[in-house]
PDB file of C-alpha atoms and ligand atoms in Angstrom:
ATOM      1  CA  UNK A 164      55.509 -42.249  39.755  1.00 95.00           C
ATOM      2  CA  UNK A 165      57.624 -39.274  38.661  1.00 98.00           C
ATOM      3  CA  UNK A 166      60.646 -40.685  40.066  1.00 98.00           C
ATOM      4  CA  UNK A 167      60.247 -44.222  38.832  1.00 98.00           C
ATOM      5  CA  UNK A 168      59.569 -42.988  35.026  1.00 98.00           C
ATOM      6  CA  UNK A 169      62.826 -40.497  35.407  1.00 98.00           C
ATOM      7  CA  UNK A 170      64.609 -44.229  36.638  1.00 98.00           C
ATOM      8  CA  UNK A 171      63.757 -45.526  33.154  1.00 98.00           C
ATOM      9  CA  UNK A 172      64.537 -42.504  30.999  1.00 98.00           C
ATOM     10  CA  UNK A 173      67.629 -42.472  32.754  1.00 98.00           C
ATOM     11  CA  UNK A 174      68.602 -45.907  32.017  1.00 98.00           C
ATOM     12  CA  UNK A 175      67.702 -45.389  28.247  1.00 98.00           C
ATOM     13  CA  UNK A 176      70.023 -42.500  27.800  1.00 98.00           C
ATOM     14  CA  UNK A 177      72.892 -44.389  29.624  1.00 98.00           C
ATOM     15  CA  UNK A 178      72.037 -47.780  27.447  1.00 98.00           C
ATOM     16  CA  UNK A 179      71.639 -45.942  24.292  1.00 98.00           C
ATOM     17  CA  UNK A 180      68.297 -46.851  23.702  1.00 98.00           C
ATOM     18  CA  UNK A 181      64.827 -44.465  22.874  1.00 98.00           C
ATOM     19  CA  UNK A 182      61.644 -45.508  24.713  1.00 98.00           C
ATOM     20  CA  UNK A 183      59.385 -46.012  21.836  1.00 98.00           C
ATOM     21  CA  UNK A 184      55.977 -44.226  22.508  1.00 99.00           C
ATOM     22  CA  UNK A 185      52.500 -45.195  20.378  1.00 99.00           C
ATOM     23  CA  UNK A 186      49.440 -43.574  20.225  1.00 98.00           C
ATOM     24  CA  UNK A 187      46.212 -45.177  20.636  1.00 98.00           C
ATOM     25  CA  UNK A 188      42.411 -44.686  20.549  1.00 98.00           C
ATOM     26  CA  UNK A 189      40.754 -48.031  20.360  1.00 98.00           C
ATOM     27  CA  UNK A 190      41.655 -50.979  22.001  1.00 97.00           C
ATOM     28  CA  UNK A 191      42.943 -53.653  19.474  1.00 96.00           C
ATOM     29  CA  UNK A 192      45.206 -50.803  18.854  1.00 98.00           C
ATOM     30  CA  UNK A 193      46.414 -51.022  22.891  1.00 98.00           C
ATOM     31  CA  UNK A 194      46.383 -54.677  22.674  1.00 98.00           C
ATOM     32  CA  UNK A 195      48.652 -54.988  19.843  1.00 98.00           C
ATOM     33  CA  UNK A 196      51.171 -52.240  21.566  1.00 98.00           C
ATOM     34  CA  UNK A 197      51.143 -54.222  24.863  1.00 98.00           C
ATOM     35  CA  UNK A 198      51.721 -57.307  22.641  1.00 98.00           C
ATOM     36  CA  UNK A 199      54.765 -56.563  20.972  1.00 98.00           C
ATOM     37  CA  UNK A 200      56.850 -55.073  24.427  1.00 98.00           C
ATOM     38  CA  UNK A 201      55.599 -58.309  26.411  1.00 98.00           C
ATOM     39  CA  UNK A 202      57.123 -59.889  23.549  1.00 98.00           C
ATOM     40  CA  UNK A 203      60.228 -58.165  23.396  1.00 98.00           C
ATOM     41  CA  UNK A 204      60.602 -57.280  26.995  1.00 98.00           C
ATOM     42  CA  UNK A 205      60.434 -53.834  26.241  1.00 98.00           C
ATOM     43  CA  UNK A 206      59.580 -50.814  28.236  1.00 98.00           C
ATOM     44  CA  UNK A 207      56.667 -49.147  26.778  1.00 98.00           C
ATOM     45  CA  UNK A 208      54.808 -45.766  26.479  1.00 99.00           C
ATOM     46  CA  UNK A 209      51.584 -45.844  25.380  1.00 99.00           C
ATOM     47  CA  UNK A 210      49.793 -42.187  24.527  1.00 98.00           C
ATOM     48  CA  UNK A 211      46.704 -40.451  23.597  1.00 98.00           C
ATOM     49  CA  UNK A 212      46.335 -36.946  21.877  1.00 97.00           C
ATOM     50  CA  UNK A 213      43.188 -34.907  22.630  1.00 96.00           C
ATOM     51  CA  UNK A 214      40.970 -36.609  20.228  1.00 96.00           C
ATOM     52  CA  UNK A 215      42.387 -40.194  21.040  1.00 98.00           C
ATOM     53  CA  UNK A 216      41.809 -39.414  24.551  1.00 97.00           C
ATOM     54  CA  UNK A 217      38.087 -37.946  23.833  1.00 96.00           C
ATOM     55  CA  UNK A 218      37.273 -40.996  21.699  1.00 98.00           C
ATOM     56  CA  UNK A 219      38.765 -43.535  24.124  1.00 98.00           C
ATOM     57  CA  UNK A 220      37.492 -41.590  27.188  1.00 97.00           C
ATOM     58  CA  UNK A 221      39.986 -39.993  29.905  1.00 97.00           C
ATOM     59  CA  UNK A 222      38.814 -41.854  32.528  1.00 98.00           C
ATOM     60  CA  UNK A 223      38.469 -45.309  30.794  1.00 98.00           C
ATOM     61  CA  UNK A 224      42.530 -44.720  29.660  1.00 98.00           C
ATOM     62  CA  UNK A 225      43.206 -44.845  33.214  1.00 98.00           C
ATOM     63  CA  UNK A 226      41.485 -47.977  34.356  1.00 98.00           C
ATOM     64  CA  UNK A 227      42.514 -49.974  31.215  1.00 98.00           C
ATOM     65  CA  UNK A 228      45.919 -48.821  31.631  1.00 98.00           C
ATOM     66  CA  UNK A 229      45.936 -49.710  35.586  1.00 98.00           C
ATOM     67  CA  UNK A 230      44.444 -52.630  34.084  1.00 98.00           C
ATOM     68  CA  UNK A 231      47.309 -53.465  32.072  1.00 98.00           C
ATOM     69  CA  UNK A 232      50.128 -52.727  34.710  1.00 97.00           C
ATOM     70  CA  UNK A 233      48.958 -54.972  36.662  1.00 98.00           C
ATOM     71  CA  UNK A 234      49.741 -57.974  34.640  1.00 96.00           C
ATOM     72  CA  UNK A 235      53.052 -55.532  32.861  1.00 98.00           C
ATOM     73  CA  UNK A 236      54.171 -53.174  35.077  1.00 98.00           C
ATOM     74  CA  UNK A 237      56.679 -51.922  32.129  1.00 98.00           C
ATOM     75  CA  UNK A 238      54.381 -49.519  30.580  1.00 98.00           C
ATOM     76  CA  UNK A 239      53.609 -45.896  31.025  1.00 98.00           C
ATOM     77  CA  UNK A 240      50.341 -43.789  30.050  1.00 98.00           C
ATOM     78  CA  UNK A 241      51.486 -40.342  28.593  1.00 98.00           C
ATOM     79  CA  UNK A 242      49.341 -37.611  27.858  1.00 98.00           C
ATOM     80  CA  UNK A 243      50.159 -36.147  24.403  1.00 98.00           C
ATOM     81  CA  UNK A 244      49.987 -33.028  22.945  1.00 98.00           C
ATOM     82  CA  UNK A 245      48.008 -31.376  25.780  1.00 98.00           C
ATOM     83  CA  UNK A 246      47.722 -27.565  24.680  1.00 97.00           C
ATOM     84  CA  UNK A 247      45.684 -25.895  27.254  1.00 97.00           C
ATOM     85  CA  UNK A 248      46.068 -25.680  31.403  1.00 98.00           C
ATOM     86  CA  UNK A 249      42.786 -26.910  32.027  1.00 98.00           C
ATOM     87  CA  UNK A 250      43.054 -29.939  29.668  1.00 98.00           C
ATOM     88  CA  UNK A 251      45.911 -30.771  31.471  1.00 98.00           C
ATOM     89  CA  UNK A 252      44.778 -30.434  35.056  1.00 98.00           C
ATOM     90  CA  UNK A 253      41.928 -32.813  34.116  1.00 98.00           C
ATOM     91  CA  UNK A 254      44.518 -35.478  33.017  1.00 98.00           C
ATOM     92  CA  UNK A 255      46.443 -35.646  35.339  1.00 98.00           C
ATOM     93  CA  UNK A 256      43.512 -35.334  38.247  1.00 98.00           C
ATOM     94  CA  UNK A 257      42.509 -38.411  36.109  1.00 98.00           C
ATOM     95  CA  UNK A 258      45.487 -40.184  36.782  1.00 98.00           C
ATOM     96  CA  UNK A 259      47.737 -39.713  33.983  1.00 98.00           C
ATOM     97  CA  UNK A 260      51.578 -40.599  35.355  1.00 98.00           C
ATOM     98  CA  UNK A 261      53.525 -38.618  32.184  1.00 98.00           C
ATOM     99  CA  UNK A 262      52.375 -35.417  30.187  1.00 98.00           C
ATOM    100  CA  UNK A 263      53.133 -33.347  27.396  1.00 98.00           C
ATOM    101  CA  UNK A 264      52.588 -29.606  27.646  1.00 98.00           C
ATOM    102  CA  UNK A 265      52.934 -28.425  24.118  1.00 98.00           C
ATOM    103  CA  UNK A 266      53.032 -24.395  23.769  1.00 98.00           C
ATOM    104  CA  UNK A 267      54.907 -24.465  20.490  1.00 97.00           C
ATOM    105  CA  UNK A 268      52.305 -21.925  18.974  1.00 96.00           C
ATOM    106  CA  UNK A 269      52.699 -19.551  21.349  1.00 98.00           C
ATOM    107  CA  UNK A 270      55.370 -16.861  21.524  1.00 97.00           C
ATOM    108  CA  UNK A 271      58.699 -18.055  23.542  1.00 98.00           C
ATOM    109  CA  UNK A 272      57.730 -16.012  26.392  1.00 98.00           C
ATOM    110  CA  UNK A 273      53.976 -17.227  26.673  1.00 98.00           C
ATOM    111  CA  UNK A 274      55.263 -20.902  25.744  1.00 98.00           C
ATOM    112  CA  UNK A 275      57.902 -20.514  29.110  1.00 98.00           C
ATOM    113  CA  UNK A 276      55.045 -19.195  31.201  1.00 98.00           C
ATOM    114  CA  UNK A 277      51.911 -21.674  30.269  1.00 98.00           C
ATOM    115  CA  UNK A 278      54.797 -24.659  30.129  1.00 98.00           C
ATOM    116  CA  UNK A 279      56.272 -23.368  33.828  1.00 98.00           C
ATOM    117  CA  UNK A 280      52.845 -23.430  35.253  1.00 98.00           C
ATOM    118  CA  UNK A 281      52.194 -26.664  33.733  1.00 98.00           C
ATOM    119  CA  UNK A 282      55.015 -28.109  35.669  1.00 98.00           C
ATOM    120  CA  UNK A 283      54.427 -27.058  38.647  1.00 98.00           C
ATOM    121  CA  UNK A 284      51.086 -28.610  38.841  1.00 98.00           C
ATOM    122  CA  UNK A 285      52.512 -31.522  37.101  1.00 98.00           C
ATOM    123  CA  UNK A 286      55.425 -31.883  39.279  1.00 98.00           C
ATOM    124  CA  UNK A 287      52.932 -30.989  42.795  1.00 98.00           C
ATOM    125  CA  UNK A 288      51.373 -34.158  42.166  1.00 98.00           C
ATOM    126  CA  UNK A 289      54.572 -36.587  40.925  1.00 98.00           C
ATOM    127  CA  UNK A 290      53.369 -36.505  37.676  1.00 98.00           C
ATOM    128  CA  UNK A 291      56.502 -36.546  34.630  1.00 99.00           C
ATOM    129  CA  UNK A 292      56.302 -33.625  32.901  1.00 99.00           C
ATOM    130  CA  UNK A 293      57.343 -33.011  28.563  1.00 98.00           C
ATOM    131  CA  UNK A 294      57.750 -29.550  27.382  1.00 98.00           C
ATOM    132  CA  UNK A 295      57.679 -28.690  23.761  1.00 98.00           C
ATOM    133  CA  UNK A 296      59.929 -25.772  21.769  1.00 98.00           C
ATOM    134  CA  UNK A 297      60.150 -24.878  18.353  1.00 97.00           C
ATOM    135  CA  UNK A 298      56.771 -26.392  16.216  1.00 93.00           C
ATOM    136  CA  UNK A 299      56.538 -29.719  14.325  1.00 96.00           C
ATOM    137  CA  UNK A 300      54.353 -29.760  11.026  1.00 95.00           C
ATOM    138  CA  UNK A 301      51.557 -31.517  10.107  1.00 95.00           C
ATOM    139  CA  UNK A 302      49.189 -34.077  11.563  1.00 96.00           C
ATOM    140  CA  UNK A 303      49.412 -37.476  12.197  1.00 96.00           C
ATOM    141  CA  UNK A 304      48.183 -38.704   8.601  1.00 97.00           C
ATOM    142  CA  UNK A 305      49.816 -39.283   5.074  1.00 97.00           C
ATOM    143  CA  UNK A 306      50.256 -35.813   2.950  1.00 98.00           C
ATOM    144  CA  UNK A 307      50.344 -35.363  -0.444  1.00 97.00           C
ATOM    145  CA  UNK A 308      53.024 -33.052  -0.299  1.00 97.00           C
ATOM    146  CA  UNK A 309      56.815 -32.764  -0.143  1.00 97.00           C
ATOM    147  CA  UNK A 310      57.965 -32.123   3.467  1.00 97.00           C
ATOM    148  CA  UNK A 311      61.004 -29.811   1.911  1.00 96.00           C
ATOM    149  CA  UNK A 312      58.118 -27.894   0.029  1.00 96.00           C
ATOM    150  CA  UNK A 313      56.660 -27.062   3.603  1.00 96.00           C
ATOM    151  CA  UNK A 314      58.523 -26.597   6.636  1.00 96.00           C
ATOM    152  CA  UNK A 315      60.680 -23.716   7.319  1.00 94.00           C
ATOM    153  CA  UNK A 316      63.720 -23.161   9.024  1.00 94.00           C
ATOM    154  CA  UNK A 317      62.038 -20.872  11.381  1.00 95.00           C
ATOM    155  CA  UNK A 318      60.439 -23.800  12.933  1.00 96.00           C
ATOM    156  CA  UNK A 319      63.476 -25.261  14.342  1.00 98.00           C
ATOM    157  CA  UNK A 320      64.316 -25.507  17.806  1.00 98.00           C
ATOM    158  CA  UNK A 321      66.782 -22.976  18.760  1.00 98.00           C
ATOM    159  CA  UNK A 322      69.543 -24.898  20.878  1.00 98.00           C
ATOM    160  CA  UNK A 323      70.141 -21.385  22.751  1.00 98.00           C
ATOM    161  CA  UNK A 324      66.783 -20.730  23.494  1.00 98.00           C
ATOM    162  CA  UNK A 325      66.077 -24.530  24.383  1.00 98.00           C
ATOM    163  CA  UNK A 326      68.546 -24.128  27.417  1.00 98.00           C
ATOM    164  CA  UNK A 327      66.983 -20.684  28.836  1.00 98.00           C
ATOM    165  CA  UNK A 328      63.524 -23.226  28.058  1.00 98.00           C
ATOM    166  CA  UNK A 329      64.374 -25.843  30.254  1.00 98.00           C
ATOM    167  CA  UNK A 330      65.647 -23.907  32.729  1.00 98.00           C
ATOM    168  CA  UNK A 331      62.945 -21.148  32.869  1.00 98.00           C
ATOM    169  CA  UNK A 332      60.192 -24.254  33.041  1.00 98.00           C
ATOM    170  CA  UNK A 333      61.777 -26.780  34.822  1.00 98.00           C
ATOM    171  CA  UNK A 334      60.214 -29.599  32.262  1.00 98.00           C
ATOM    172  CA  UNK A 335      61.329 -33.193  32.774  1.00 98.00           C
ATOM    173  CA  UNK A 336      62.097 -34.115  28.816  1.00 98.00           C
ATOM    174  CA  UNK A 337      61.860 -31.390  25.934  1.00 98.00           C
ATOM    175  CA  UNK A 338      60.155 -32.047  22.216  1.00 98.00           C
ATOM    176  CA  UNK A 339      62.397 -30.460  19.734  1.00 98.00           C
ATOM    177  CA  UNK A 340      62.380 -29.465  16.229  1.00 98.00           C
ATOM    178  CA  UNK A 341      65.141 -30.702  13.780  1.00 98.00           C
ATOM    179  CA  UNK A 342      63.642 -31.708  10.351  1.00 98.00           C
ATOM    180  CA  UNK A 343      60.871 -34.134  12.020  1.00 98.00           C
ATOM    181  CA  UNK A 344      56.863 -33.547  11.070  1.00 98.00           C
ATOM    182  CA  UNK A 345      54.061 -35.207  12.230  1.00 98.00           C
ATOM    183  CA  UNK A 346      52.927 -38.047   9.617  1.00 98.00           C
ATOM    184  CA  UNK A 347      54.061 -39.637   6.127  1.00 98.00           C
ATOM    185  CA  UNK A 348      55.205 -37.317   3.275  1.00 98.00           C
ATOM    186  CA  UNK A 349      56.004 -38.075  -0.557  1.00 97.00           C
ATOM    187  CA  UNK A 350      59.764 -37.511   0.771  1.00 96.00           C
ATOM    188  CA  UNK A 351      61.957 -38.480   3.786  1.00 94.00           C
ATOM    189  CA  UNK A 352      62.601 -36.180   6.669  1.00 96.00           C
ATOM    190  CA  UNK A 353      66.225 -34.583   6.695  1.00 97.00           C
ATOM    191  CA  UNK A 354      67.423 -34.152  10.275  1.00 98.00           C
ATOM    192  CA  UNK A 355      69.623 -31.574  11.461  1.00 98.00           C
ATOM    193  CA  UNK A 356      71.711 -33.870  13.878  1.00 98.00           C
ATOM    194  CA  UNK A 357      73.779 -30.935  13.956  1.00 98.00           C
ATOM    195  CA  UNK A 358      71.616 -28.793  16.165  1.00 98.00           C
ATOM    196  CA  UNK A 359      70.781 -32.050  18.174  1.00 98.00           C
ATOM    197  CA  UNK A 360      73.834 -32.213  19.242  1.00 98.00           C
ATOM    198  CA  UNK A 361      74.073 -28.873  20.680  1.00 98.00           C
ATOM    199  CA  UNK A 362      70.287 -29.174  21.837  1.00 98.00           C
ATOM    200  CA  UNK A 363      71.348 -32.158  23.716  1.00 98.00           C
ATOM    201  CA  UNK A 364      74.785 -30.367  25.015  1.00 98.00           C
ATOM    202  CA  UNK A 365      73.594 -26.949  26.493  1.00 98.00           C
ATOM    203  CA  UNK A 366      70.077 -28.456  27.945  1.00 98.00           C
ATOM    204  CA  UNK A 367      71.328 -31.935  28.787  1.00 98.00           C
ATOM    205  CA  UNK A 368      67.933 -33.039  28.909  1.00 98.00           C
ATOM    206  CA  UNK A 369      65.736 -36.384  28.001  1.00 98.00           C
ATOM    207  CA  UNK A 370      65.106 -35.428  24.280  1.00 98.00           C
ATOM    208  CA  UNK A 371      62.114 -36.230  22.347  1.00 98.00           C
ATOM    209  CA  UNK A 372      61.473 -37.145  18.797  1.00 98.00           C
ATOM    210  CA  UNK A 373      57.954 -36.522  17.600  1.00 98.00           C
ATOM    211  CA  UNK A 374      56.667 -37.266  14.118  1.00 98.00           C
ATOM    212  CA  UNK A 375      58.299 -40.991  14.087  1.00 98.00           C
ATOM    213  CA  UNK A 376      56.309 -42.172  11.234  1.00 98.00           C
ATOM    214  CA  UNK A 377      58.292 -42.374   7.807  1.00 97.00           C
ATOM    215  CA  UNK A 378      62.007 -41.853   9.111  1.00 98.00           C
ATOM    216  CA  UNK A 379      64.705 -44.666   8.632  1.00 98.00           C
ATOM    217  CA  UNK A 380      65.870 -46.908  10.814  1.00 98.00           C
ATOM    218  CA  UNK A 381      69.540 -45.213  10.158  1.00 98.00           C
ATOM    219  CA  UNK A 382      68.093 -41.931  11.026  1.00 98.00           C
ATOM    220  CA  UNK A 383      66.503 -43.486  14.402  1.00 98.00           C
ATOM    221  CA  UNK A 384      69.743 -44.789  15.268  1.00 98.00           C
ATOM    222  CA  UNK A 385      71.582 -41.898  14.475  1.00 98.00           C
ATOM    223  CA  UNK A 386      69.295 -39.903  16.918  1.00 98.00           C
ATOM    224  CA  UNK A 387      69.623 -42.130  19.789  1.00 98.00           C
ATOM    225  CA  UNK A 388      73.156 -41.901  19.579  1.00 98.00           C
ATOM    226  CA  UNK A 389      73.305 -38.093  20.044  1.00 98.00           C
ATOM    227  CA  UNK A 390      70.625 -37.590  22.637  1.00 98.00           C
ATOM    228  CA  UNK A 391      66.985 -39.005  21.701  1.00 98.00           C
ATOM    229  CA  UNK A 392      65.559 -41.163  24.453  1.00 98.00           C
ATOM    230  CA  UNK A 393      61.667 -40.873  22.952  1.00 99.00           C
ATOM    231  CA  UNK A 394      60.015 -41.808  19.701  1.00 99.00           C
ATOM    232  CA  UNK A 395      56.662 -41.154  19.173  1.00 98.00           C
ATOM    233  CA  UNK A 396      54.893 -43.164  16.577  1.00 98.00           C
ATOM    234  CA  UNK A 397      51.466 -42.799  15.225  1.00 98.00           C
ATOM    235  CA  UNK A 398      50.630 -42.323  11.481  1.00 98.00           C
ATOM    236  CA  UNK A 399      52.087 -45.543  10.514  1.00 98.00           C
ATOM    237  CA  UNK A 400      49.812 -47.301  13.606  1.00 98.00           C
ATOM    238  CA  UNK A 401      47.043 -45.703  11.707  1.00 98.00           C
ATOM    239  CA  UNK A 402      47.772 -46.516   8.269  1.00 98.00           C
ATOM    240  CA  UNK A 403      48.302 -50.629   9.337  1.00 98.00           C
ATOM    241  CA  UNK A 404      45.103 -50.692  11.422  1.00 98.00           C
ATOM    242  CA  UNK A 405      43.175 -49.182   8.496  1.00 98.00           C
ATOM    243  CA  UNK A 406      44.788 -51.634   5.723  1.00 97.00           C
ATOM    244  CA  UNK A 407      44.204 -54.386   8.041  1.00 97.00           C
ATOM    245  CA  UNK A 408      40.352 -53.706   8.720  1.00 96.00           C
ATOM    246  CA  UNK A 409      39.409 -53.671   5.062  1.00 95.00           C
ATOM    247  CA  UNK A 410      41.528 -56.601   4.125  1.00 93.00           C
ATOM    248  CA  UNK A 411      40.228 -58.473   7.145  1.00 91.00           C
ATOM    249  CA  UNK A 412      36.871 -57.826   6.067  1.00 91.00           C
ATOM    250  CA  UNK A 413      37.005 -58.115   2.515  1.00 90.00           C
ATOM    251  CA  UNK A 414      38.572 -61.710   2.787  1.00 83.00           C
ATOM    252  CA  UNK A 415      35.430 -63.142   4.563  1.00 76.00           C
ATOM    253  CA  UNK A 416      31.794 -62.660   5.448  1.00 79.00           C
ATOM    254  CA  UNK A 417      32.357 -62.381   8.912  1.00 83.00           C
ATOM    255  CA  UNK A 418      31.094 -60.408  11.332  1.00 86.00           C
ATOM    256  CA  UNK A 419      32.464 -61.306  14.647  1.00 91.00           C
ATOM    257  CA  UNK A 420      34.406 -58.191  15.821  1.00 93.00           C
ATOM    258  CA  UNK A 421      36.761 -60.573  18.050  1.00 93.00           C
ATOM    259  CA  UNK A 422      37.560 -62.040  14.845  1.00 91.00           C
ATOM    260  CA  UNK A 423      38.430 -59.557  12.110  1.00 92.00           C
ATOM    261  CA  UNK A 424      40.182 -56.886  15.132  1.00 95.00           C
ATOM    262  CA  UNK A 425      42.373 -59.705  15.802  1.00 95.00           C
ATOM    263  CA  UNK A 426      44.428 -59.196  12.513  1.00 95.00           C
ATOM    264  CA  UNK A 427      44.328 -55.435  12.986  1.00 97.00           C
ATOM    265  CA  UNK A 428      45.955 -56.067  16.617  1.00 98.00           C
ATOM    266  CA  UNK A 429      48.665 -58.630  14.828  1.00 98.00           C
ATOM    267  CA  UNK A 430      49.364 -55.767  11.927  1.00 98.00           C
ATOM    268  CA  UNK A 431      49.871 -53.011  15.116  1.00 98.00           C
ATOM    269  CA  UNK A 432      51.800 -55.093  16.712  1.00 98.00           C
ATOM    270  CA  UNK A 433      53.936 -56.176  13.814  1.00 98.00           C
ATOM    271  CA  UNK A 434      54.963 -52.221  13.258  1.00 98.00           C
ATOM    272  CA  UNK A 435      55.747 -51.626  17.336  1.00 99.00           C
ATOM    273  CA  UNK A 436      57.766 -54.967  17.182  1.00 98.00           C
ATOM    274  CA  UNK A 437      60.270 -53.408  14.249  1.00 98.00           C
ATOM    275  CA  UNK A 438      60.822 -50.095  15.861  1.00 99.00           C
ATOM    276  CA  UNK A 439      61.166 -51.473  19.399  1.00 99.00           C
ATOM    277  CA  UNK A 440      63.856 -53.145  17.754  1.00 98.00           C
ATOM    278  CA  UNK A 441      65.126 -50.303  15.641  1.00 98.00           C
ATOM    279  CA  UNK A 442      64.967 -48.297  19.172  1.00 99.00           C
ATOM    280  CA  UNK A 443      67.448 -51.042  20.661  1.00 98.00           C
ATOM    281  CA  UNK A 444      64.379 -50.955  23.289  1.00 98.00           C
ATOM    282  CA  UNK A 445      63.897 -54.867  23.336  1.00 98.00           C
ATOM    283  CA  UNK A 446      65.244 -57.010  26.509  1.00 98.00           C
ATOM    284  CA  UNK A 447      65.523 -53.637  28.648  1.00 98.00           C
ATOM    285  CA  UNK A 448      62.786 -55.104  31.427  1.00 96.00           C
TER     286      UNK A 448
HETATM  287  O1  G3H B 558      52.791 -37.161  19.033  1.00 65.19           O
HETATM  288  C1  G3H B 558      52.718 -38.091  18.207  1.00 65.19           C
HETATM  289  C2  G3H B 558      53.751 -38.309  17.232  1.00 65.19           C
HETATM  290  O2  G3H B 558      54.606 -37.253  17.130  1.00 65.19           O
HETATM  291  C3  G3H B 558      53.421 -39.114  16.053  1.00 65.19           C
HETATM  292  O3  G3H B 558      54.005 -38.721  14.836  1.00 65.19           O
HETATM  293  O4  G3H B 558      52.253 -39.560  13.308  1.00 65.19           O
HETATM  294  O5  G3H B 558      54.479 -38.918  12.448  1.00 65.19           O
HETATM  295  O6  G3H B 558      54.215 -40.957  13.808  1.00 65.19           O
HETATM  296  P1  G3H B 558      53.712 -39.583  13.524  1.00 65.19           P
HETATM  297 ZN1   ZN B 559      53.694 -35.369  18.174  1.00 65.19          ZN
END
């Protein structure tokens, strides 16, 4: 699988276009995902983070995503935000194709080490492998403050340390730090396309972009076109799906889940269709 999911990130970064990758942890949410690339004839990733992956079940991501494949072949599972060894040898025992190993709270040299081993294993049984340097702020929610107000320069991804990264671990793609933060803020993210650029030169890597939620359309493009082949998406999944339950059951007394989840799949799928298209990922099958 390793090589096949390499194929496509290769293609992306030689089309100039950024897989688009949303999270999930129920299943109108997956339905409305695998709605909008069968739609657009986009290639698809679709991820869970620990506590998606805990809600959902491991296991039951597998067979629901082998599930899927079958009928739409175009879509990876990816393992995000996997912080510890062991969580990530049970993933990918599971059957996860694509994983990301993120040691961005530990100290360069323990991040290399725990990130190396993680490839390895990854990469002993064909599995893709996404390393993470320099930290991202915030969760996957709406904040109530400024993003300026909070993250520090500190945080950012060093381009000359991302190169000795990549090389040191081996990783198949790298998460990096240039202005991005997990979730929606009272302000815009600023991105430093500046250091992207020279990320993108010395590592010459698949790049990823983590924290999708709340940054323009100009700003995606902008990205793509110096080196991001990944967007992650989840706080604005989250913020649609919870908008679109109460409506949907304000509006009527009904109580037929099949019913009411059915909007909340249409308003997922409504936000995946305008960044697949934002992305330039539609009509890549
Ligand atoms: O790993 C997941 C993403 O980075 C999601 O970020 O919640 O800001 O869209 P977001
Ligand atoms: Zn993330």
């Amino acid at each position: 699988m390793r090589g096949k999911i390499i194929r496509l990130y290769k293609k992306a970064d030689k089309k100039g276009f950024a897989l688009g990758a949303f999270n999930f942890s129920t299943n109108e949410i997956l339905k409305g995902i695998i709605f909008a690339a069968k739609k657009l004839k986009a290639p698809i990733i679709i991820s869970t983070s620990e506590g998606e992956r805990n809600f959902f079940g491991c296991e039951e991501s597998v067979a629901v995503y082998n599930a899927i494949r079958k009928k739409y072949p175009h879509v990876i599972l990816h393992a995000d935000h996997t912080k510890s060894f062991k969580e990530l040898k049970k993933i990918i025992d599971a059957g996860y194709p694509s994983v990301h190993f993120d040691g961005s709270k530990l100290s360069f040299r323990h991040n290399v080490r725990e990130t190396k081993r993680a490839a390895d294993y990854a990469h002993s049984k064909n599995v893709f492998i996404e390393g993470e340097l320099g930290g991202i702020t915030g969760g996957s929610t709406t904040h109530k403050e400024r993003l300026k107000d909070v993250l520090t320069e500190d945080i950012l991804t060093k381009p000359e340390q991302a190169k000795e990264f990549v090389e040191l671990t081996g990783v198949d793609s790298l998460a990096i730090s240039i202005g991005n933060a997990h979730g929606i803020w009272k302000d815009k993210p600023k991105l430093d396309f500046e250091r992207l650029k020279d990320i993108k030169k010395r590592t010459g890597k698949f790049l990823v972009l983590h924290g999708g939620s709340g940054i323009s359309a100009k700003d995606f493009r902008k990205s793509i076109s110096l080196g991001i082949n990944k967007i992650n998406i989840n706080t604005e999944l989250r913020v649609a799906y919870a908008h679109s339950l109460l409506k949907s059951l304000n509006k009527r007394e009904d109580y037929t889940p099949y019913h009411y989840l059915k909007d909340v799949s249409a308003a997922i799928s409504k936000v995946v269709e305008e960044k697949i298209i934002i992305f330039k990922a539609d009509k890549k099958i």
